[in-house]
Coordinates of C-alpha atoms in Angstrom, one line a residue:
Chain Z
M1019 CA 217.4 152.2 184.9
V1020 CA 220.1 152.7 182.4
S1021 CA 218.9 153.1 178.9
E1022 CA 220.3 153.5 175.4
I1023 CA 218.7 153.9 172.0
V1024 CA 219.9 151.3 169.5
E1025 CA 219.1 151.9 165.9
N1026 CA 218.3 148.6 164.1
Q1027 CA 220.9 149.1 161.4
V1028 CA 221.5 145.5 160.8
D1029 CA 221.5 143.2 157.8
T1030 CA 217.8 142.9 156.8
T1031 CA 218.5 139.8 154.6
Q1032 CA 217.8 137.5 157.5
L1033 CA 214.4 139.1 158.3
I1034 CA 213.5 139.0 154.6
A1035 CA 214.4 135.3 154.4
Q1036 CA 212.2 134.6 157.5
S1037 CA 209.2 136.6 156.2
V1038 CA 209.3 135.0 152.7
R1039 CA 209.7 131.5 154.3
E1040 CA 206.7 132.1 156.6
L1041 CA 204.7 133.3 153.6
S1042 CA 205.7 130.3 151.5
E1043 CA 205.0 127.8 154.2
R1044 CA 201.5 129.3 155.0
L1045 CA 200.3 130.3 151.5
I1046 CA 202.1 128.2 149.0
R1047 CA 203.1 124.8 150.5
P1048 CA 199.5 123.6 151.1
N1049 CA 198.7 124.2 147.4
V1050 CA 201.9 123.0 145.7
R1051 CA 200.6 119.6 144.5
Q1052 CA 197.3 120.9 143.3
W1053 CA 198.7 123.8 141.4
D1054 CA 201.3 121.5 139.8
E1055 CA 198.8 118.9 138.8
E1056 CA 196.3 121.4 137.4
Q1057 CA 198.9 123.7 135.9
H1058 CA 197.2 126.5 137.8
F1059 CA 198.9 129.9 137.7
P1060 CA 198.0 131.4 141.2
A1061 CA 197.0 134.9 140.2
D1062 CA 195.6 135.6 143.6
L1063 CA 198.8 134.7 145.3
F1064 CA 200.6 137.1 143.0
R1065 CA 198.4 140.0 144.1
H1066 CA 199.4 139.0 147.7
L1067 CA 203.1 138.9 146.7
G1068 CA 202.6 142.4 145.3
E1069 CA 201.2 143.6 148.6
Q1070 CA 204.1 142.1 150.4
G1071 CA 206.5 144.1 148.2
L1072 CA 208.0 141.1 146.4
L1073 CA 207.0 142.2 142.8
G1074 CA 209.0 145.4 142.7
M1075 CA 212.0 144.6 144.8
L1076 CA 214.5 146.3 142.5
V1077 CA 212.1 149.2 141.7
P1078 CA 212.9 152.5 143.5
T1079 CA 210.3 153.6 146.0
E1080 CA 209.4 156.7 143.9
Y1081 CA 207.9 154.2 141.3
G1082 CA 206.1 152.2 143.9
G1083 CA 208.7 149.5 144.5
T1084 CA 210.7 148.6 147.6
G1085 CA 214.0 149.8 146.3
L1086 CA 216.0 146.9 147.5
G1087 CA 219.1 145.4 146.1
Y1088 CA 220.0 142.1 144.4
R1089 CA 221.1 140.5 147.8
E1090 CA 217.6 140.9 149.2
Y1091 CA 216.1 140.0 145.8
V1092 CA 217.9 136.7 145.5
T1093 CA 217.2 135.9 149.1
A1094 CA 213.4 136.2 148.4
I1095 CA 213.5 134.1 145.2
A1096 CA 215.5 131.3 146.9
E1097 CA 213.0 131.1 149.8
L1098 CA 210.0 131.0 147.4
A1099 CA 211.7 128.3 145.2
R1100 CA 212.6 126.2 148.3
V1101 CA 208.8 125.5 148.6
D1102 CA 207.7 125.9 144.9
G1103 CA 210.0 126.6 142.0
S1104 CA 207.1 127.7 139.8
V1105 CA 206.3 130.6 142.1
G1106 CA 210.0 131.5 142.3
L1107 CA 210.2 131.4 138.5
S1108 CA 207.2 133.6 137.9
M1109 CA 208.3 136.1 140.6
A1110 CA 211.8 136.2 139.1
A1111 CA 210.6 136.6 135.5
H1112 CA 208.2 139.4 136.5
N1113 CA 210.9 141.3 138.4
S1114 CA 214.0 140.6 136.4
L1115 CA 212.8 140.7 132.9
C1116 CA 209.7 142.8 132.2
T1117 CA 209.9 145.2 135.1
N1118 CA 213.6 145.5 135.1
H1119 CA 213.7 146.2 131.3
I1120 CA 211.4 149.1 131.8
L1121 CA 213.3 150.3 134.8
L1122 CA 216.6 150.1 133.0
F1123 CA 215.7 151.5 129.6
G1124 CA 212.3 153.1 129.9
N1125 CA 211.9 156.9 129.7
E1126 CA 210.3 158.8 132.6
T1127 CA 206.8 158.6 131.2
Q1128 CA 207.1 154.8 130.6
K1129 CA 208.4 154.3 134.1
Q1130 CA 205.7 156.4 135.7
T1131 CA 203.0 154.5 133.7
Y1132 CA 204.1 150.9 134.2
L1133 CA 206.4 150.5 137.1
P1134 CA 203.9 151.3 139.9
R1135 CA 201.4 148.8 138.5
L1136 CA 204.0 146.1 138.1
A1137 CA 205.7 146.7 141.4
T1138 CA 202.4 146.4 143.3
G1139 CA 201.2 143.3 141.4
E1140 CA 198.2 145.1 140.0
W1141 CA 199.7 144.0 136.6
I1142 CA 201.7 140.9 135.8
G1143 CA 204.6 141.4 133.3
A1144 CA 205.9 139.2 130.5
W1145 CA 209.1 139.5 128.4
G1146 CA 209.4 138.2 124.9
L1147 CA 212.7 137.5 123.3
T1148 CA 212.6 133.7 122.4
E1149 CA 210.8 132.5 119.3
P1150 CA 210.0 129.1 117.9
N1151 CA 213.0 129.0 115.6
T1152 CA 215.4 131.3 117.5
G1153 CA 216.3 130.7 121.1
S1154 CA 219.9 131.5 121.8
D1155 CA 220.3 132.7 118.2
A1156 CA 218.2 135.8 118.8
G1157 CA 219.9 137.8 116.1
N1158 CA 217.9 135.8 113.6
M1159 CA 214.5 136.4 115.1
R1160 CA 211.5 136.5 112.7
T1161 CA 209.2 138.8 114.7
T1162 CA 209.4 142.1 112.9
A1163 CA 208.5 145.7 113.7
V1164 CA 208.1 148.0 110.8
R1165 CA 207.7 151.7 111.2
V1166 CA 204.7 153.3 109.6
G1167 CA 204.4 157.0 110.4
D1168 CA 204.3 157.4 114.1
E1169 CA 203.5 153.8 114.7
W1170 CA 205.2 150.4 114.6
V1171 CA 203.5 147.3 113.1
L1172 CA 204.5 144.1 114.8
N1173 CA 204.2 140.7 113.2
G1174 CA 205.4 137.3 114.4
A1175 CA 205.3 134.9 117.4
K1176 CA 207.2 134.6 120.6
N1177 CA 207.2 131.4 122.6
F1178 CA 208.1 129.9 125.9
I1179 CA 207.1 133.2 127.5
T1180 CA 206.4 133.4 131.2
H1181 CA 202.9 135.0 131.6
G1182 CA 202.5 135.1 127.8
K1183 CA 198.7 134.7 128.2
T1184 CA 197.8 136.3 131.6
G1185 CA 200.5 139.1 131.5
H1186 CA 198.9 142.5 131.5
V1187 CA 201.9 144.0 129.7
A1188 CA 204.8 142.6 127.8
V1189 CA 208.2 143.9 126.8
V1190 CA 208.8 142.5 123.3
I1191 CA 212.0 142.5 121.3
A1192 CA 211.3 142.6 117.6
R1193 CA 213.6 142.8 114.6
T1194 CA 213.8 146.3 113.1
G1195 CA 216.7 145.6 110.7
E1196 CA 217.9 142.9 108.4
P1197 CA 218.5 139.4 109.8
N1198 CA 222.0 138.7 111.2
T1199 CA 223.0 142.4 111.1
S1200 CA 224.2 144.3 114.1
R1201 CA 221.8 146.4 116.0
N1202 CA 218.8 144.9 114.2
A1203 CA 216.4 144.6 117.2
T1204 CA 214.3 147.0 119.2
A1205 CA 212.3 146.6 122.4
F1206 CA 208.6 147.7 122.7
I1207 CA 206.1 147.8 125.5
V1208 CA 202.8 146.1 124.4
E1209 CA 199.7 146.1 126.6
R1210 CA 197.3 143.2 126.7
G1211 CA 194.2 144.2 124.7
T1212 CA 196.1 145.9 122.0
P1213 CA 194.5 144.9 118.7
G1214 CA 196.6 142.3 116.9
F1215 CA 198.3 141.0 120.1
Q1216 CA 197.1 137.9 121.8
G1217 CA 198.3 135.1 124.0
G1218 CA 198.7 131.8 122.1
R1219 CA 199.0 128.2 123.3
K1220 CA 199.8 127.5 126.9
E1221 CA 202.6 124.9 127.1
D1222 CA 202.0 121.6 129.0
K1223 CA 205.3 121.3 130.8
L1224 CA 207.5 118.7 132.5
G1225 CA 207.9 120.9 135.6
M1226 CA 207.4 124.5 136.8
R1227 CA 203.8 123.8 136.0
A1228 CA 202.2 126.5 138.2
S1229 CA 204.2 129.1 136.2
E1230 CA 202.4 129.9 133.0
T1231 CA 204.5 129.5 129.9
A1232 CA 202.7 130.5 126.6
E1233 CA 203.0 131.9 123.1
M1234 CA 202.5 135.6 122.3
L1235 CA 201.2 136.2 118.8
F1236 CA 201.4 139.5 116.8
E1237 CA 199.4 140.0 113.7
D1238 CA 199.5 143.6 112.3
C1239 CA 199.7 144.8 115.9
R1240 CA 200.1 148.6 115.7
I1241 CA 201.6 150.4 118.6
P1242 CA 202.6 154.1 118.9
D1243 CA 206.3 155.0 118.8
S1244 CA 205.9 156.2 122.4
Q1245 CA 205.9 152.5 123.4
R1246 CA 209.4 152.0 122.0
L1247 CA 212.0 151.3 124.8
G1248 CA 215.2 153.2 124.1
E1249 CA 216.8 153.7 120.7
V1250 CA 215.9 151.8 117.5
G1251 CA 218.5 149.0 117.2
D1252 CA 219.3 148.8 120.9
G1253 CA 216.9 145.9 121.7
F1254 CA 219.5 143.1 121.7
V1255 CA 222.1 145.0 123.7
Q1256 CA 219.4 145.9 126.2
S1257 CA 218.3 142.3 126.4
L1258 CA 221.8 141.1 127.2
K1259 CA 222.0 143.6 130.1
V1260 CA 218.6 142.5 131.3
L1261 CA 219.7 138.9 131.2
D1262 CA 222.9 139.6 133.2
G1263 CA 220.6 140.4 136.1
G1264 CA 218.0 137.7 135.1
R1265 CA 220.7 135.0 135.3
I1266 CA 221.4 135.9 138.9
S1267 CA 217.7 135.4 139.6
I1268 CA 217.8 131.9 137.9
A1269 CA 220.8 131.1 140.0
A1270 CA 218.8 132.0 143.1
L1271 CA 215.8 130.0 141.8
S1272 CA 218.2 127.0 141.4
L1273 CA 219.6 127.5 144.8
G1274 CA 216.1 127.5 146.4
I1275 CA 215.1 124.3 144.5
A1276 CA 218.3 122.6 145.6
Q1277 CA 217.8 123.7 149.2
G1278 CA 214.2 122.4 149.2
A1279 CA 215.2 119.0 147.7
Y1280 CA 218.1 118.7 150.1
E1281 CA 216.1 119.5 153.2
A1282 CA 213.5 116.9 152.2
A1283 CA 216.2 114.3 151.6
L1284 CA 218.1 115.1 154.8
Q1285 CA 214.9 114.7 156.9
Y1286 CA 213.9 111.5 155.2
A1287 CA 217.4 110.0 155.5
Q1288 CA 217.2 110.4 159.3
E1289 CA 213.6 109.0 159.6
R1290 CA 213.7 106.2 157.1
R1291 CA 215.0 103.0 158.9
Q1292 CA 216.4 100.0 157.1
F1293 CA 218.2 97.1 158.8
G1294 CA 217.3 98.6 162.2
Q1295 CA 218.9 102.0 161.6
P1296 CA 218.3 105.3 159.8
I1297 CA 219.6 105.2 156.3
A1298 CA 221.6 108.4 157.0
S1299 CA 223.8 106.3 159.2
F1300 CA 225.0 104.4 156.1
Q1301 CA 228.1 106.0 154.6
A1302 CA 226.6 105.7 151.1
I1303 CA 223.8 108.1 152.0
A1304 CA 225.8 110.3 154.5
F1305 CA 228.5 111.0 151.9
K1306 CA 225.8 111.8 149.3
L1307 CA 224.3 114.3 151.7
A1308 CA 227.7 115.8 152.4
D1309 CA 228.3 116.3 148.7
L1310 CA 224.9 117.9 148.2
A1311 CA 225.4 120.3 151.1
T1312 CA 228.8 121.3 149.8
D1313 CA 227.5 122.0 146.3
I1314 CA 224.6 124.0 147.6
E1315 CA 227.0 126.1 149.7
A1316 CA 229.1 126.8 146.6
S1317 CA 226.0 127.8 144.7
R1318 CA 225.0 130.1 147.4
L1319 CA 228.4 131.8 147.5
L1320 CA 228.5 132.2 143.7
T1321 CA 224.9 133.6 143.6
F1322 CA 225.5 136.1 146.4
Q1323 CA 228.8 137.1 144.9
A1324 CA 227.1 138.0 141.7
A1325 CA 224.3 139.8 143.6
D1326 CA 226.8 141.8 145.7
L1327 CA 228.8 142.8 142.6
K1328 CA 225.5 143.9 140.9
D1329 CA 224.6 145.9 144.0
Q1330 CA 228.0 147.6 143.7
G1331 CA 227.1 148.6 140.1
K1332 CA 229.7 146.4 138.5
T1333 CA 229.4 144.5 135.3
T1334 CA 228.5 140.9 136.2
T1335 CA 228.4 139.1 132.8
K1336 CA 230.9 136.5 133.8
E1337 CA 229.8 136.1 137.5
S1338 CA 226.1 135.9 136.6
A1339 CA 226.8 133.2 134.0
M1340 CA 229.0 131.3 136.4
A1341 CA 226.4 131.5 139.2
K1342 CA 223.6 130.4 136.9
L1343 CA 225.6 127.6 135.3
F1344 CA 226.8 126.1 138.6
A1345 CA 223.6 126.6 140.6
S1346 CA 221.4 125.2 137.9
E1347 CA 223.5 122.1 137.4
T1348 CA 223.7 121.7 141.2
A1349 CA 219.9 121.9 141.4
V1350 CA 219.5 119.1 138.9
K1351 CA 222.1 117.0 140.7
V1352 CA 220.6 117.6 144.1
A1353 CA 217.1 116.9 143.0
N1354 CA 218.3 113.7 141.3
E1355 CA 220.1 112.5 144.4
A1356 CA 217.1 113.4 146.6
V1357 CA 214.9 111.2 144.5
Q1358 CA 217.6 108.4 144.9
I1359 CA 217.7 108.8 148.7
F1360 CA 213.9 108.6 148.8
G1361 CA 214.0 105.4 146.7
G1362 CA 210.6 104.3 145.6
Y1363 CA 208.9 107.0 147.6
G1364 CA 210.9 109.5 145.6
Y1365 CA 209.2 108.4 142.5
V1366 CA 205.6 109.0 143.6
K1367 CA 203.8 112.3 144.1
D1368 CA 203.0 111.8 147.8
F1369 CA 206.5 113.1 148.5
P1370 CA 208.0 116.4 147.3
V1371 CA 211.2 115.4 145.6
E1372 CA 209.8 114.2 142.3
K1373 CA 208.5 117.7 141.7
F1374 CA 211.9 119.2 142.6
Y1375 CA 213.4 116.8 140.1
R1376 CA 211.0 118.0 137.3
D1377 CA 211.3 121.7 138.2
A1378 CA 215.1 121.7 138.5
K1379 CA 215.6 120.9 134.8
L1380 CA 214.2 124.2 133.7
C1381 CA 217.1 126.0 135.4
T1382 CA 219.7 124.6 133.0
I1383 CA 217.6 125.7 130.0
G1384 CA 215.8 129.0 130.7
E1385 CA 217.4 132.4 130.3
G1386 CA 220.3 130.7 128.4
T1387 CA 221.2 127.0 128.5
S1388 CA 224.2 125.8 130.4
E1389 CA 226.0 125.6 127.1
I1390 CA 225.3 129.3 126.4
Q1391 CA 226.5 130.1 129.9
K1392 CA 229.8 128.4 129.1
L1393 CA 230.0 130.4 125.8
V1394 CA 229.4 133.6 127.8
I1395 CA 232.0 132.7 130.4
S1396 CA 234.6 131.5 127.9
R1397 CA 234.2 134.8 125.9
Q1398 CA 234.8 136.7 129.1
I1399 CA 237.9 134.9 130.1
L1400 CA 239.5 134.6 126.6
K1401 CA 239.0 138.2 125.5
Chain V
M1470 CA 195.3 154.7 172.1
K1471 CA 198.6 153.7 173.7
I1472 CA 199.3 150.0 173.5
L1473 CA 202.1 147.9 174.9
V1474 CA 202.5 144.5 173.4
C1475 CA 204.7 142.1 175.4
V1476 CA 206.4 139.4 173.3
T1477 CA 208.4 136.3 174.0
S1478 CA 211.3 134.8 171.9
V1479 CA 210.6 131.1 171.8
P1480 CA 212.1 128.1 170.0
D1481 CA 210.5 127.4 166.6
T1482 CA 207.7 124.9 166.9
T1483 CA 209.6 122.2 165.0
T1484 CA 212.7 122.4 167.3
K1485 CA 214.1 119.1 168.6
I1486 CA 214.3 119.8 172.4
T1487 CA 217.5 118.9 174.3
F1488 CA 219.0 120.0 177.6
T1489 CA 222.5 120.8 179.0
D1490 CA 224.0 121.3 182.4
N1491 CA 222.7 118.0 183.8
N1492 CA 219.2 118.6 182.3
T1493 CA 218.7 122.0 184.0
K1494 CA 219.1 124.2 181.0
F1495 CA 217.5 124.2 177.5
N1496 CA 220.1 123.7 174.8
K1497 CA 219.8 126.8 172.5
A1498 CA 222.6 125.6 170.1
G1499 CA 221.4 125.6 166.5
V1500 CA 217.8 126.5 167.5
Q1501 CA 215.8 129.0 165.4
F1502 CA 213.9 131.4 167.7
I1503 CA 210.5 133.0 166.7
T1504 CA 208.0 135.4 168.2
G1505 CA 205.6 133.5 170.5
P1506 CA 202.7 132.6 168.2
Y1507 CA 200.1 133.9 170.7
D1508 CA 202.1 137.1 171.1
D1509 CA 202.0 137.4 167.3
Y1510 CA 198.2 137.5 167.4
A1511 CA 198.3 140.1 170.2
L1512 CA 200.7 142.3 168.1
A1513 CA 198.5 141.8 165.0
R1514 CA 195.4 143.0 166.9
A1515 CA 197.4 146.0 168.4
V1516 CA 198.5 147.0 164.9
E1517 CA 194.9 146.7 163.6
L1518 CA 193.6 148.8 166.5
K1519 CA 196.3 151.5 165.8
E1520 CA 195.3 151.6 162.1
K1521 CA 191.7 152.0 163.1
L1522 CA 191.9 154.3 166.1
G1523 CA 195.3 155.9 165.9
G1524 CA 197.9 155.9 168.6
T1525 CA 201.1 154.0 169.2
V1526 CA 202.2 150.4 169.6
T1527 CA 205.3 149.7 171.7
V1528 CA 206.8 146.2 171.8
L1529 CA 208.4 145.0 175.0
N1530 CA 210.6 141.9 175.4
V1531 CA 212.4 140.7 178.5
G1532 CA 215.4 139.0 177.1
E1533 CA 219.0 139.1 176.3
A1534 CA 220.5 140.6 173.1
D1535 CA 219.9 137.5 171.1
T1536 CA 216.2 138.2 171.1
E1537 CA 216.6 141.3 169.0
P1538 CA 215.8 139.6 165.6
V1539 CA 212.4 138.8 167.1
I1540 CA 211.9 142.4 168.3
R1541 CA 212.9 143.6 164.8
K1542 CA 210.3 141.5 163.2
C1543 CA 207.6 143.0 165.5
L1544 CA 208.8 146.5 164.4
A1545 CA 208.5 145.3 160.8
I1546 CA 205.0 144.2 161.3
G1547 CA 204.0 147.6 162.5
A1548 CA 205.0 148.5 166.1
D1549 CA 206.4 152.0 166.4
D1550 CA 209.1 151.4 168.9
A1551 CA 210.5 148.7 171.2
I1552 CA 211.9 148.2 174.6
R1553 CA 214.1 145.3 175.6
V1554 CA 214.7 144.6 179.3
N1555 CA 218.2 143.2 179.3
A1556 CA 217.7 140.1 181.4
D1557 CA 217.2 136.3 181.1
P1558 CA 213.4 135.8 181.7
T1559 CA 213.9 133.4 184.6
D1560 CA 210.3 133.0 185.8
A1561 CA 206.8 134.5 185.4
F1562 CA 207.0 136.8 188.4
F1563 CA 210.3 138.2 187.4
V1564 CA 209.0 138.9 183.8
A1565 CA 205.8 140.4 185.2
E1566 CA 207.7 142.7 187.5
Q1567 CA 209.7 144.1 184.6
I1568 CA 206.6 144.6 182.5
A1569 CA 204.9 146.4 185.4
A1570 CA 207.8 148.7 186.0
I1571 CA 207.8 149.8 182.3
A1572 CA 204.0 150.2 182.4
K1573 CA 204.0 152.3 185.5
E1574 CA 206.4 154.7 183.7
N1575 CA 204.4 155.0 180.5
K1576 CA 200.7 154.6 181.3
Y1577 CA 199.4 152.4 178.5
D1578 CA 195.6 152.0 177.7
L1579 CA 196.1 148.4 176.8
I1580 CA 198.7 145.8 177.7
L1581 CA 198.5 142.9 175.4
M1582 CA 200.4 139.6 175.3
G1583 CA 199.9 136.0 174.3
R1584 CA 197.8 133.8 176.5
E1585 CA 201.0 131.9 177.3
S1586 CA 204.5 131.5 175.9
I1587 CA 205.0 128.3 174.0
D1588 CA 208.2 127.3 175.6
Y1589 CA 207.5 127.0 179.4
N1590 CA 203.7 127.5 179.0
G1591 CA 203.3 129.2 182.4
G1592 CA 200.3 131.3 181.3
Q1593 CA 200.8 133.5 184.4
V1594 CA 202.4 136.7 183.3
H1595 CA 199.3 138.6 182.3
G1596 CA 197.6 137.8 185.6
I1597 CA 200.6 138.9 187.7
V1598 CA 201.0 142.1 185.7
G1599 CA 197.3 142.9 186.3
E1600 CA 197.8 142.4 190.0
L1601 CA 201.0 144.5 190.2
L1602 CA 199.3 147.4 188.3
G1603 CA 196.0 147.0 190.0
M1604 CA 194.0 146.5 186.8
P1605 CA 191.9 143.7 185.4
S1606 CA 193.6 140.9 183.6
I1607 CA 191.5 138.8 181.2
S1608 CA 192.6 135.7 179.2
P1609 CA 192.3 133.9 176.8
V1610 CA 190.9 136.7 174.7
M1611 CA 189.8 135.7 171.2
Q1612 CA 188.0 138.9 170.2
L1613 CA 188.7 142.5 171.1
D1614 CA 187.0 145.7 170.1
I1615 CA 187.4 149.2 171.6
D1616 CA 184.6 151.6 172.0
G1617 CA 185.8 154.8 173.6
D1618 CA 187.2 153.8 177.0
T1619 CA 185.4 150.4 176.9
A1620 CA 186.8 147.1 175.7
R1621 CA 184.3 144.6 174.3
I1622 CA 185.9 141.2 174.8
V1623 CA 185.1 137.6 173.9
R1624 CA 187.1 135.0 175.8
E1625 CA 187.2 131.3 175.4
I1626 CA 185.8 129.2 178.3
E1627 CA 185.6 125.5 178.6
G1628 CA 183.2 124.4 175.9
G1629 CA 182.0 127.9 175.0
K1630 CA 182.6 131.6 174.9
E1631 CA 182.1 134.5 177.4
S1632 CA 181.4 138.0 176.3
L1633 CA 182.6 140.8 178.6
E1634 CA 182.9 144.6 178.8
A1635 CA 185.6 146.3 180.8
K1636 CA 186.9 149.8 181.2
L1637 CA 190.5 150.6 180.1
P1638 CA 193.2 150.2 181.1
L1639 CA 193.4 146.4 180.9
V1640 CA 195.9 143.6 180.7
L1641 CA 194.8 140.9 178.1
G1642 CA 196.2 137.5 177.3
C1643 CA 195.4 136.9 173.6
Q1644 CA 194.9 134.0 171.3
E1645 CA 193.6 133.3 167.7
P1646 CA 191.4 134.4 166.1
I1647 CA 191.7 137.8 167.6
A1648 CA 193.4 139.2 164.5
E1649 CA 194.6 138.2 161.1
W1650 CA 198.1 136.7 161.2
K1651 CA 200.6 139.2 159.8
I1652 CA 203.8 138.6 157.9
P1653 CA 206.2 141.6 157.6
N1654 CA 206.3 143.0 154.1
M1655 CA 209.4 144.4 152.4
R1656 CA 208.5 148.0 153.2
G1657 CA 207.9 147.2 156.9
I1658 CA 211.3 145.4 157.0
M1659 CA 213.0 148.5 155.6
T1660 CA 211.3 151.0 157.9
A1661 CA 212.0 148.8 160.9
R1662 CA 215.7 149.5 160.5
T1663 CA 215.3 153.0 161.8
K1664 CA 212.7 152.5 164.4
P1665 CA 214.0 153.0 168.0
L1666 CA 214.8 150.0 170.2
K1667 CA 215.5 151.1 173.8
V1668 CA 217.5 148.7 176.0
V1669 CA 216.9 149.0 179.8
E1670 CA 218.3 147.1 182.7
P1671 CA 215.9 145.1 184.9
T1672 CA 214.6 146.4 188.2
S1673 CA 216.2 143.6 190.1
K1674 CA 218.2 140.6 189.3
D1675 CA 216.9 138.4 192.1
T1676 CA 216.2 134.8 191.1
L1677 CA 213.1 133.6 193.0
T1678 CA 213.0 130.1 191.5
N1679 CA 215.6 127.6 190.4
V1680 CA 215.1 124.7 187.9
S1681 CA 216.1 121.4 189.4
G1682 CA 215.7 119.5 186.2
Y1683 CA 213.8 118.9 182.9
E1684 CA 212.6 115.6 181.6
L1685 CA 211.3 114.7 178.1
P1686 CA 208.4 112.3 177.6
A1687 CA 209.5 108.7 177.0
P1688 CA 210.0 108.0 173.3
R1689 CA 206.9 106.5 171.6
G1690 CA 207.1 102.8 171.3
N1691 CA 206.7 100.8 168.1
V1692 CA 203.2 100.2 166.8
K1693 CA 202.0 96.7 167.3
M1694 CA 199.7 95.4 164.5
I1695 CA 197.0 93.0 165.5
P1696 CA 195.1 91.2 162.7
A1697 CA 191.4 92.1 162.6
D1698 CA 190.3 88.5 163.4
Q1699 CA 192.3 88.5 166.7
V1700 CA 190.1 90.8 168.7
E1701 CA 190.7 88.8 172.0
T1702 CA 194.4 89.3 171.6
L1703 CA 193.8 93.0 171.1
I1704 CA 191.7 93.3 174.3
Q1705 CA 194.2 91.4 176.3
L1706 CA 197.1 93.6 175.2
L1707 CA 195.0 96.8 175.9
R1708 CA 194.4 95.4 179.4
T1709 CA 197.8 94.0 180.3
E1710 CA 200.3 96.0 178.2
A1711 CA 198.8 99.4 177.4
K1712 CA 196.7 99.3 180.6
V1713 CA 194.0 101.6 179.1
I1714 CA 191.0 99.4 179.7

């Protein structure tokens, strides 16, 4: 016998995609409709995602994460979202926003304290920037943090926060300077159970209904200075960096939703017969499918380009925004056309595409609207 | 405990089956291959036994280089190392010969595999391996516990179950619910990259059987709806057309 030892130094992305797809098909797909109708946030599933290593994908192994890169991370998000956008969204928000903010800007004690719990799914993370009156205009935020001795006193409200009620810990950006001045915001880590901090109203949403979106309320919430992330005044700059990565994850979320809607439409178009033949044999439907497949492929290339640049340590402000803009608009278009291909059956809940249609719309809004992405891109190309 | 788990690389269960070469070869183009589902259960139990009793799990596949993604997944699930016999698995005897050759070299306590592959569904390999190695072969095993050098086994029989005890070493064909289904986690996938995969050449390349042709079942006909008040028509059609009564 001739033998040789071959080390399996191959691209692991394919195996990650397969594993997350298998998990999604077994544990998520059977529950999608019920979770959507009941607006149920599947906390048990999240503990399982933690065990699988999906909640600390970007966190180095010394902090209990899996130490993977953005390429692997976006692969996993897209596979989850292909089955249920809500799960993809919650997983992305947990990884990219709360966990990543602490990873990027936390001191060693903060990293040691929070990252292992977040990476294993023992704790779910939230991230609070948006407020009722300031979405994209974050410089004008009303939530304030005032220093009193060795403590900070937080007052105000954040809304549209993923895991705002059930999150065990939140990174909160509060104004520490005058409105509309530079460097006027600072980031803090606030644990659930801290007096003066509570979850508020849970939103009743159009889509992404299994992902919890809620208010976070602060009323004379006192936290020690040791919970401050980075320097006073750096909160907004930190947030923009966190969002650069976050936008890649929303691009991946969009890609997964588009893929799920497209696969459903592709299958249906080949099975549904009218006038004695599958509707896919009509050019009107076949060309629609060709357009959708092409747009999805373009989304995939933009998303993976941004991920690869991020993995190389490069600034991805423009590429992240481009990927998020194109992939999210594509998700809305694909879901819309998928409903059209399904016809009347696309409009009822017995088939999956109406949910993709509702879920997709979040992607052009969350973590910066399409209009804000264009602002970001134009500032990058006109500077 | 030294365990060998033999796995197959088979078309995904949703594959649309087509043939080439005048219907003598399965058309692999565009097909997603997976680990045989029964083999997955065998591997999952092997990993559970290793965690409980210590030892090693080696994965063995008889297949060409394109089966390596399936092998890598097995390493990610928890096998320690893998062997690929570099050959097209032409028939059950050929595959069993290769497994037996590896087993003779390495002296395993347990040789586990699925009760059958889900492509050609021969269900013979475990029996032939047992014969070639001179050890008992038991299938389909749905429960397996090890107590010292004794295996306590429950196997499915027509309409019921049979409980058995047998001394190691053994060859077992496995099925659910022998273990909890395992999906590789991220850490497993990363560690699998550096686990050894040994490629060996087959003991012989003789082909003992040749496939003359494959045939798919006839496409299902259209459903004929008979109104509830026309029972006689229904009975007549069941007699003359469906010929089932």
